[in-house]
Short mmCIF file of the C-alpha atoms (twelve columns), coordinates in Angstrom:
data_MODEL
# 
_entry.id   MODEL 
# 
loop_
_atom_site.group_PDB 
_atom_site.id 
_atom_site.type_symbol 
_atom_site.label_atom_id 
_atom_site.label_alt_id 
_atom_site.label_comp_id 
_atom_site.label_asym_id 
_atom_site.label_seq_id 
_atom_site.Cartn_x 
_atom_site.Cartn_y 
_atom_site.Cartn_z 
_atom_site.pdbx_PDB_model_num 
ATOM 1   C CA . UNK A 1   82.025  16.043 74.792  1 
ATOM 2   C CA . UNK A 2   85.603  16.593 73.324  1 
ATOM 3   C CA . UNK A 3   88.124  17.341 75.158  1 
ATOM 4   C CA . UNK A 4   89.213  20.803 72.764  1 
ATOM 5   C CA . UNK A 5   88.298  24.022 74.390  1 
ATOM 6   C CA . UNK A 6   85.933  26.094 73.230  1 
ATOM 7   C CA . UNK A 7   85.813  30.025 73.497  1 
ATOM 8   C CA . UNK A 8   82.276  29.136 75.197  1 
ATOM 9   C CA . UNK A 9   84.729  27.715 78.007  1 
ATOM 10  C CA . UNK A 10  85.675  30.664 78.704  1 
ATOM 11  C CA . UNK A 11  84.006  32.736 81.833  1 
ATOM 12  C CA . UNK A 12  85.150  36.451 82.498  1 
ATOM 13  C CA . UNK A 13  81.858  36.449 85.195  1 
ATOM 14  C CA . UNK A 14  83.934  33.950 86.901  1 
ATOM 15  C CA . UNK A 15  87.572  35.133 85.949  1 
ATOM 16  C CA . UNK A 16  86.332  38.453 87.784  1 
ATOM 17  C CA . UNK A 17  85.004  36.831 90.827  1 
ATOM 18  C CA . UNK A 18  88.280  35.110 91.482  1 
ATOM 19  C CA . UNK A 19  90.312  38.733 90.724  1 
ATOM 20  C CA . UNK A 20  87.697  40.185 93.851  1 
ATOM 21  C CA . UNK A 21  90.156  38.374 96.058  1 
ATOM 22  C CA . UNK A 22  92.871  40.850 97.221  1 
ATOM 23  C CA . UNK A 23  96.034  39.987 95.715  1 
ATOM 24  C CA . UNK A 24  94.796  37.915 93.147  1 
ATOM 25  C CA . UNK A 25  94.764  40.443 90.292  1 
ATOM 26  C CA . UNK A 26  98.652  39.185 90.954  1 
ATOM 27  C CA . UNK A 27  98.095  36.297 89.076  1 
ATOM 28  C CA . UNK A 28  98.021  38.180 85.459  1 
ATOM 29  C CA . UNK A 29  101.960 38.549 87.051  1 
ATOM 30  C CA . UNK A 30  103.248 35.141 87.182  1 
ATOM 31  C CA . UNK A 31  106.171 34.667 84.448  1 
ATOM 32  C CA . UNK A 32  106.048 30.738 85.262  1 
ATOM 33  C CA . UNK A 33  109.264 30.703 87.182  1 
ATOM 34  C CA . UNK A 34  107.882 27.763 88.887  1 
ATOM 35  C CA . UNK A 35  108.889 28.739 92.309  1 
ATOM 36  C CA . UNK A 36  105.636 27.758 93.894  1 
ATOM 37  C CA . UNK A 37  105.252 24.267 92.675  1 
ATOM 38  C CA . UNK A 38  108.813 23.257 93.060  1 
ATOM 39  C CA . UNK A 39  108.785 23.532 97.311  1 
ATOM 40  C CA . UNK A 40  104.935 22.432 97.685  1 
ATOM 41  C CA . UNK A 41  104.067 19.653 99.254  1 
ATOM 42  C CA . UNK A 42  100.904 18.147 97.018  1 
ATOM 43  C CA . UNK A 43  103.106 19.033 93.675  1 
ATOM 44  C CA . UNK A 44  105.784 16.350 95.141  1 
ATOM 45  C CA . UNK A 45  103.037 13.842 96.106  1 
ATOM 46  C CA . UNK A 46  100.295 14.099 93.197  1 
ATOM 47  C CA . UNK A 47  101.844 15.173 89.773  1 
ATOM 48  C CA . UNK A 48  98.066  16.335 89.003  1 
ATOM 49  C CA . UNK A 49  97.902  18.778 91.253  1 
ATOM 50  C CA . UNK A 50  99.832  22.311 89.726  1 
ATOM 51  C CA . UNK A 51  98.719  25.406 91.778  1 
ATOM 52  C CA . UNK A 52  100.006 27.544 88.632  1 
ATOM 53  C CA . UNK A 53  97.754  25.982 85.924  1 
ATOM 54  C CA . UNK A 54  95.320  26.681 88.295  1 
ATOM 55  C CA . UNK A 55  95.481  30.180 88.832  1 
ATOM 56  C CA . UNK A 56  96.054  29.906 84.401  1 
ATOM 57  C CA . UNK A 57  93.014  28.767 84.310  1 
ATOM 58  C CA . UNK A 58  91.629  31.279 86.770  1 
ATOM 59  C CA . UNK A 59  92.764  33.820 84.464  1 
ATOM 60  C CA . UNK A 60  91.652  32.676 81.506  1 
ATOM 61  C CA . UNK A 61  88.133  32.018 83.067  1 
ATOM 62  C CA . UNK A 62  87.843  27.965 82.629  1 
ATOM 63  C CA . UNK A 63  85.306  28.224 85.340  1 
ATOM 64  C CA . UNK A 64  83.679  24.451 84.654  1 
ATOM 65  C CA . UNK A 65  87.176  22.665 83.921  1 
ATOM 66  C CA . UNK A 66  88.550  24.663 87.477  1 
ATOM 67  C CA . UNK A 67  85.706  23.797 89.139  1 
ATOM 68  C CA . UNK A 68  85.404  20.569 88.676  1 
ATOM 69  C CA . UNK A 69  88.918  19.151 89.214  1 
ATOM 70  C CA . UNK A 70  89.167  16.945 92.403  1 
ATOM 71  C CA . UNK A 71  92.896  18.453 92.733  1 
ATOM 72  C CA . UNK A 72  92.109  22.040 93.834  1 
ATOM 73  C CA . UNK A 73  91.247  20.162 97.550  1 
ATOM 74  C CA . UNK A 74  94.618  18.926 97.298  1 
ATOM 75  C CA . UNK A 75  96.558  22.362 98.791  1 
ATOM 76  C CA . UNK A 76  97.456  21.984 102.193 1 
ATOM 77  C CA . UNK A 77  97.469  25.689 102.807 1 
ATOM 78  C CA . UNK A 78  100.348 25.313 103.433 1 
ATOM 79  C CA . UNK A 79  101.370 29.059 102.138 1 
ATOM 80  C CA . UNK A 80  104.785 27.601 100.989 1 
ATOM 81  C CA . UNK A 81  104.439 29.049 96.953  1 
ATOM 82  C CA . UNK A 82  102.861 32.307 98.515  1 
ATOM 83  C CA . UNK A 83  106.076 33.120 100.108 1 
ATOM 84  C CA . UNK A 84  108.289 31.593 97.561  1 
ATOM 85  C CA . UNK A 85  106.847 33.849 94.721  1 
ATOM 86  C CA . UNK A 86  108.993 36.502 94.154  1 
ATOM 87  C CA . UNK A 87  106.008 38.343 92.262  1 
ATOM 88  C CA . UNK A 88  103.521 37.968 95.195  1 
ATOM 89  C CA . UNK A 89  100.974 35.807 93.381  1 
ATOM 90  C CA . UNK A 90  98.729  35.026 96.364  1 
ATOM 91  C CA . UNK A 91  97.878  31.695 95.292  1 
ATOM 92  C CA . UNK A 92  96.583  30.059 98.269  1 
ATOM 93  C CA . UNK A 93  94.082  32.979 98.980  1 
ATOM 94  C CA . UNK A 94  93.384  32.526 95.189  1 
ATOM 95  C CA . UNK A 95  92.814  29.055 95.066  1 
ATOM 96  C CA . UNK A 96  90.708  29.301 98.823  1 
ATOM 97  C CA . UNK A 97  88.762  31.746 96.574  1 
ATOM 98  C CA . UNK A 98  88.003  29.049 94.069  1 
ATOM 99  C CA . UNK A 99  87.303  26.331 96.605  1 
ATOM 100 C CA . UNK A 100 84.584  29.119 97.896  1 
ATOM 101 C CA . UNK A 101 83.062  29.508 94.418  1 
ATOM 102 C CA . UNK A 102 82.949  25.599 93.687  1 
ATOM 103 C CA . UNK A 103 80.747  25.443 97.057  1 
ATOM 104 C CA . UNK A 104 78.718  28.175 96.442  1 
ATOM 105 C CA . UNK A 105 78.151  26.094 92.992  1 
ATOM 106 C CA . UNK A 106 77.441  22.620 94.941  1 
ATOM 107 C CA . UNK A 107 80.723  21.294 94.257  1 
ATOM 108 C CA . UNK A 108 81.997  19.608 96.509  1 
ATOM 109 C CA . UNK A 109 84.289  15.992 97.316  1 
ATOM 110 C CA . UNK A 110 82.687  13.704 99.359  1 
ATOM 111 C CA . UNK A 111 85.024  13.635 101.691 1 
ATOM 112 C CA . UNK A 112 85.162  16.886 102.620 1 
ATOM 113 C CA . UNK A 113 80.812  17.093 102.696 1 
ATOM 114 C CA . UNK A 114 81.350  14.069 105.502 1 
ATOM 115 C CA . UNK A 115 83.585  16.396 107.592 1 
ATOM 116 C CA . UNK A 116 81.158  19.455 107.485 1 
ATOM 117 C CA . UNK A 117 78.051  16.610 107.968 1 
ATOM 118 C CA . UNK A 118 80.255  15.499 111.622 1 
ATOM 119 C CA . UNK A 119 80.075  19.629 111.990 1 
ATOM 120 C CA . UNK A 120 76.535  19.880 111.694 1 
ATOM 121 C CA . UNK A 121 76.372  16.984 114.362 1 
ATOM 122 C CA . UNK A 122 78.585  17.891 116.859 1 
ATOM 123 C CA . UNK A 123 79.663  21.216 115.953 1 
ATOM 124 C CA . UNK A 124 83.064  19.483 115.704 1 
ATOM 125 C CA . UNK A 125 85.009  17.826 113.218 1 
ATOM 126 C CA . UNK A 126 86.498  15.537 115.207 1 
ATOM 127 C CA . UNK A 127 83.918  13.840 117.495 1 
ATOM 128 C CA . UNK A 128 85.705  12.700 120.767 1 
ATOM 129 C CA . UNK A 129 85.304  9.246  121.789 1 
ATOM 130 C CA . UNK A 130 86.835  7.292  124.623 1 
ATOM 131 C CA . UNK A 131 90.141  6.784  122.612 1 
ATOM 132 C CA . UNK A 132 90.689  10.250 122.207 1 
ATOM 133 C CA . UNK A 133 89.901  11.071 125.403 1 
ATOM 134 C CA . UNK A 134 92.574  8.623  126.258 1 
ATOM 135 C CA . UNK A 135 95.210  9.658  123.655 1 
ATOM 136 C CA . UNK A 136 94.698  13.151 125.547 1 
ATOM 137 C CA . UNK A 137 95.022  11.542 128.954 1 
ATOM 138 C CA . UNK A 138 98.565  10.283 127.804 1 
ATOM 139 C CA . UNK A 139 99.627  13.597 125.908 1 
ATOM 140 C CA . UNK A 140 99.360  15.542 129.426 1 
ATOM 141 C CA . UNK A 141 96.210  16.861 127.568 1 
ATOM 142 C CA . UNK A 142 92.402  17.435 129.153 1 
ATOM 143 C CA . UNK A 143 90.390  14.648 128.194 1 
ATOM 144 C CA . UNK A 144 87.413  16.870 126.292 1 
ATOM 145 C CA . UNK A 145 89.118  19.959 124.664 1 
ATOM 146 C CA . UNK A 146 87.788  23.282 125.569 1 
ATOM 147 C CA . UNK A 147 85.289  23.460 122.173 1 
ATOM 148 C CA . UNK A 148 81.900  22.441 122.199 1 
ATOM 149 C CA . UNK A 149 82.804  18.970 123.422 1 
ATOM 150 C CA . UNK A 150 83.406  20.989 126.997 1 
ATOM 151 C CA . UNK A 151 80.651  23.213 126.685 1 
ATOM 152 C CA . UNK A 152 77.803  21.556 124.996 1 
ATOM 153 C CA . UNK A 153 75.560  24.851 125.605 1 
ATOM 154 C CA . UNK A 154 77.320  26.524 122.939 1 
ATOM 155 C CA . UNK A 155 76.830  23.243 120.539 1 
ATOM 156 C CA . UNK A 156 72.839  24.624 120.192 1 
ATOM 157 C CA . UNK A 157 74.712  28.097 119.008 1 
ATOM 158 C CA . UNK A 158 76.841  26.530 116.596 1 
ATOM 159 C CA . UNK A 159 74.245  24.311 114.867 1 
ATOM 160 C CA . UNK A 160 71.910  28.485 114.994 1 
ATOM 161 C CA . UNK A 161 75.136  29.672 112.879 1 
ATOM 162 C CA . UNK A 162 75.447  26.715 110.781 1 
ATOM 163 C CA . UNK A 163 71.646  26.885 109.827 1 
ATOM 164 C CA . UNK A 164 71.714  30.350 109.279 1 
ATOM 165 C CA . UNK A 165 74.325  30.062 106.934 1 
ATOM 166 C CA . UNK A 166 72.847  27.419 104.742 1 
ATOM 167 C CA . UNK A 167 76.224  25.284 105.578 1 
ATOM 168 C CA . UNK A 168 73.552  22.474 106.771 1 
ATOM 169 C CA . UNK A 169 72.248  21.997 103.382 1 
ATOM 170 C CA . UNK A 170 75.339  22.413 101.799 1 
ATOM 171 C CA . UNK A 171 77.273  19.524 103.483 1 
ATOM 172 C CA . UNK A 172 74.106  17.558 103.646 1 
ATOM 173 C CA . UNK A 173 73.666  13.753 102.080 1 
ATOM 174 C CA . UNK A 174 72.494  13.383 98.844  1 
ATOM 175 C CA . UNK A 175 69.935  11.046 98.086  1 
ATOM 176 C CA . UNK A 176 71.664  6.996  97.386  1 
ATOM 177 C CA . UNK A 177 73.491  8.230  100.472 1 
ATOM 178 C CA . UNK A 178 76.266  10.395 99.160  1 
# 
């Protein structure tokens, strides 16, 4: 596959989907002042990631090429280039939105499927284990925080909404263990 793009690349299905979030029909108002990548975070500490060709590319309807770049799990959420953009682009909701449709499409780093896999297991993402519990000890801190950890009745609820949702089968391994 070259790397030229094609008008094939181009998805208005998707470019629509994206403009559903509120404030992102914004986007079509960016002038490329650069506001938003010059105070955030991820910009400073990966020169791939670029929040602005991002939401270009949202625009334009790249749906496969946005998709499938690793760097759209960079953003911190941070909100930083939300509030610095004197248009008010709403690019983190915009870019949430996209993370959204790349899970709905089974994309998804491995990383983040392991965190949503320690959900589905303790309705958690951070399980607590006797160093935690002692870290909290220190920190003035209970040593189980009031979440599911405390009240493991509600753990049966959370694993009801998780099912429900279809998050299970989302998050779940692939087979080779992925």
């Amino acid at each position: 596959m070259s790397d030229s793009i094609k008008t094939s690349d181009f998805d208005q299905a998707f470019r629509d989907e994206v403009f559903e979030e509120p404030g992102a029909d914004k986007i079509a108002l960016c002038f490329n002042c650069t506001g938003c990548s010059s105070g955030c975070p991820m910009t400073e500490q990966e020169s791939e990631f670029n929040i602005r060709k991002f939401l270009r590319m949202a625009n334009l309807g790249m749906k496969e090429q946005l998709l499938n770049s690793p760097y759209i799990w960079y953003c911190t959420t941070c909100y930083k280039c939300q509030e610095r953009c004197p248009q008010g682009v709403q690019n983190v909701d915009a870019l949430l939105k996209i993370r959204t449709i790349a899970v709905e499409n089974g994309i998804m780093l491995v990383p983040h499927k392991k965190v949503g896999q320690l959900v589905v297991k303790f309705g958690h993402a951070v399980p607590i284990n006797d160093d935690t519990k002692e870290k909290r000890k220190k920190l003035g801190l209970d040593e189980v925080p009031p979440t599911v950890h405390r009240f493991e009745e509600g753990l049966d609820e959370v694993k009801k909404l998780i099912k429900i949702a279809g998050f299970d089968e989302m998050v779940a391994e692939e087979e080779g263990g992925k």
